[in-house]
C-alpha positions as semicolon CSV with decimal commas, in nm:
position;residue;x (nm);y (nm);z (nm)
1;M;-0,734;-1,873;2,551
2;A;-0,867;-2,137;2,278
3;T;-0,816;-2,070;1,913
4;K;-1,062;-2,068;1,679
5;P;-0,977;-2,122;1,308
6;I;-0,750;-1,860;1,085
7;I;-0,790;-1,831;0,753
8;I;-0,527;-1,618;0,562
9;L;-0,590;-1,497;0,208
10;V;-0,258;-1,422;0,068
11;G;-0,145;-1,282;-0,304
12;P;-0,061;-1,023;-0,541
13;S;-0,240;-0,706;-0,528
14;G;-0,523;-0,738;-0,725
15;A;-0,571;-1,115;-0,757
16;G;-0,911;-1,068;-0,519
17;K;-0,822;-1,106;-0,180
18;S;-1,052;-0,840;-0,035
19;T;-1,344;-0,955;-0,251
20;F;-1,289;-1,281;-0,176
21;L;-1,311;-1,215;0,216
22;E;-1,623;-0,955;0,193
23;K;-1,795;-1,275;0,046
24;V;-1,705;-1,519;0,317
25;L;-1,810;-1,233;0,597
26;G;-2,155;-1,188;0,414
27;D;-2,141;-1,596;0,414
28;Y;-2,034;-1,694;0,730
29;S;-2,135;-1,526;1,056
30;Q;-1,885;-1,700;1,244
31;F;-1,565;-1,521;1,075
32;R;-1,425;-1,209;1,181
33;D;-1,228;-1,014;0,958
34;I;-0,950;-0,795;1,141
35;I;-0,874;-0,485;0,980
36;T;-0,519;-0,392;0,992
37;Y;-0,343;-0,080;1,013
38;T;-0,138;0,077;0,721
39;T;0,017;0,393;0,628
40;R;-0,020;0,402;0,263
41;P;-0,282;0,701;0,146
42;M;-0,687;0,617;0,086
43;R;-0,785;0,507;-0,256
44;K;-1,134;0,607;-0,410
45;G;-1,387;0,467;-0,219
46;E;-1,202;0,357;0,088
47;S;-1,270;0,514;0,430
48;E;-1,113;0,514;0,802
49;G;-1,159;0,124;0,926
50;S;-1,289;0,020;0,542
51;P;-1,059;-0,174;0,496
52;Y;-0,767;-0,041;0,678
53;H;-0,718;0,157;0,956
54;F;-0,494;0,468;0,827
55;V;-0,247;0,622;1,018
56;A;0,051;0,855;0,975
57;K;0,438;0,669;0,946
58;E;0,565;0,816;1,299
59;R;0,213;0,693;1,496
60;F;0,280;0,353;1,313
61;E;0,631;0,337;1,460
62;E;0,534;0,407;1,802
63;M;0,270;0,103;1,774
64;I;0,592;-0,141;1,647
65;Q;0,783;-0,024;1,949
66;K;0,461;-0,095;2,188
67;K;0,396;-0,451;2,069
68;F;0,086;-0,357;1,954
69;F;0,089;-0,577;1,592
70;V;0,099;-0,968;1,561
71;E;0,266;-0,886;1,243
72;W;0,408;-0,581;1,051
73;A;0,560;-0,543;0,733
74;R;0,703;-0,276;0,479
75;V;0,540;-0,312;0,127
76;H;0,559;-0,082;-0,138
77;D;0,734;0,169;0,055
78;K;0,441;0,199;0,349
79;Y;0,401;0,028;0,628
80;Y;0,135;-0,269;0,689
81;G;0,014;-0,461;1,034
82;S;-0,204;-0,689;1,203
83;P;-0,325;-0,577;1,547
84;R;-0,317;-0,875;1,825
85;K;-0,597;-0,716;2,018
86;P;-0,865;-0,786;1,785
87;I;-0,782;-1,144;1,719
88;E;-0,781;-1,230;2,092
89;E;-1,136;-1,023;2,163
90;A;-1,273;-1,214;1,854
91;W;-1,145;-1,552;2,029
92;A;-1,284;-1,447;2,328
93;Q;-1,657;-1,440;2,142
94;G;-1,593;-1,758;2,023
95;L;-1,484;-1,638;1,604
96;A;-1,286;-1,777;1,386
97;I;-1,049;-1,497;1,192
98;I;-1,033;-1,414;0,853
99;M;-0,733;-1,202;0,696
100;D;-0,626;-1,051;0,385
101;L;-0,223;-0,981;0,388
102;D;0,051;-0,972;0,152
103;V;0,358;-1,310;0,193
104;Q;0,561;-1,113;0,392
105;G;0,290;-1,080;0,676
106;A;0,123;-1,410;0,601
107;R;0,487;-1,600;0,704
108;A;0,510;-1,362;0,962
109;F;0,149;-1,433;1,100
110;K;0,209;-1,825;1,063
111;K;0,468;-1,811;1,292
112;E;0,285;-1,698;1,537
113;F;-0,014;-1,913;1,492
114;P;0,105;-2,212;1,270
115;H;-0,246;-2,353;1,276
116;A;-0,319;-2,102;1,082
117;L;-0,449;-2,185;0,695
118;T;-0,277;-1,990;0,418
119;V;-0,458;-1,961;0,062
120;F;-0,267;-1,795;-0,208
121;I;-0,474;-1,649;-0,451
122;H;-0,341;-1,624;-0,795
123;P;-0,458;-1,383;-1,093
124;P;-0,521;-1,574;-1,424
125;S;-0,218;-1,445;-1,575
126;I;0,014;-1,107;-1,558
127;D;-0,186;-0,904;-1,822
128;E;-0,511;-0,998;-1,593
129;L;-0,351;-0,836;-1,314
130;R;-0,256;-0,512;-1,464
131;R;-0,611;-0,460;-1,608
132;R;-0,741;-0,537;-1,244
133;I;-0,522;-0,282;-1,071
134;I;-0,608;-0,025;-1,337
135;E;-0,991;-0,068;-1,311
136;R;-0,975;-0,070;-0,966
137;D;-0,759;0,247;-0,905
138;G;-0,915;0,434;-1,192
139;G;-0,657;0,421;-1,411
140;P;-0,298;0,304;-1,419
141;P;-0,131;0,358;-1,081
142;K;0,228;0,559;-1,057
143;D;0,365;0,246;-0,900
144;L;0,182;-0,013;-1,129
145;E;0,527;-0,151;-1,272
146;L;0,649;-0,238;-0,915
147;R;0,317;-0,400;-0,820
148;L;0,363;-0,631;-1,124
149;E;0,734;-0,692;-1,059
150;N;0,693;-0,774;-0,648
151;A;0,331;-1,004;-0,784
152;Q;0,606;-1,221;-0,992
153;K;0,787;-1,251;-0,692
154;E;0,540;-1,367;-0,503
155;M;0,410;-1,594;-0,701
156;A;0,696;-1,737;-0,731
157;V;0,710;-1,868;-0,334
158;S;0,335;-1,963;-0,356
159;G;0,452;-2,278;-0,284
160;E;0,512;-2,209;0,098
161;F;0,109;-2,106;0,206
162;D;-0,119;-2,425;0,268
163;R;-0,343;-2,435;-0,022
164;Q;-0,337;-2,210;-0,376
165;M;-0,596;-2,150;-0,593
166;V;-0,660;-1,928;-0,947
167;N;-0,907;-1,639;-0,954
168;R;-1,001;-1,687;-1,308
169;E;-1,378;-1,639;-1,299
170;F;-1,506;-1,515;-0,915
171;D;-1,824;-1,794;-0,858
172;Q;-1,583;-2,079;-0,982
173;S;-1,306;-1,984;-0,752
174;Y;-1,547;-1,890;-0,468
175;A;-1,732;-2,208;-0,453
176;E;-1,337;-2,358;-0,443
177;L;-1,268;-2,117;-0,138
178;K;-1,583;-2,236;-0,009
179;K;-1,546;-2,576;0,045
180;M;-1,195;-2,503;0,162
181;I;-1,365;-2,335;0,437
182;D;-1,625;-2,574;0,515
183;E;-1,382;-2,813;0,548
184;L;-1,200;-2,625;0,811
185;L;-1,474;-2,543;0,989
186;K;-1,612;-2,890;1,037
187;S;-1,244;-3,002;1,126
188;S;-1,244;-2,787;1,435
C-alpha cells in the first residue's frame, strides 16, 4: 500500500498540539486525524472519540497483546496507543495523516514510519505552560508538578525531532506550521 504523508505533532501536555491539529483538519481536507486510545479518565469537555477513545486498562492490555497498536506508551501512569487499522484505511482513501503524540509515541511511530515529519511544539516557558494547563483543566490538576517535570525532560530531547517551533502566539505559530505542511505536501 502506498504511503501518504504523516505529520506528528510532538510536545508536552499544554503546548498546543491538539489546537494545531484541529486547525489543520479544518484547513486541509486531505488530512485525517488518527484518534488514539487511552486509559486516562475523560476531562471536562471531552467525549468518547474526542479527542481519544477511552478504554479500561485491562482492555488496553488485551489490545497490546493483539498487536492492535502501531505504538503504545505509558505516560503519567496511563496508557496511550495509536491504532494501526485507521492509518491503513486513510492511506487506502488517499489521505495524509496528522497526529498528536508524546515523545515516547513519536519515537516509536518514527521507527515504524521513518518518512513521518515530526514537529516538536515548545511552550514559550514553563510558567506559561503551567498557566495553560491550569486554564485548560479548570484549576491545577493533581499531577501538575509531574507534568511540568515531564515537560522539561521532553523539551530536553526536542532536538531528536525533524522540526521545532515555539508556540508563543497561536496565529503566528500556525502560519509557521502551515508553511511546513505546504512544503511537505508539495514534495509528496
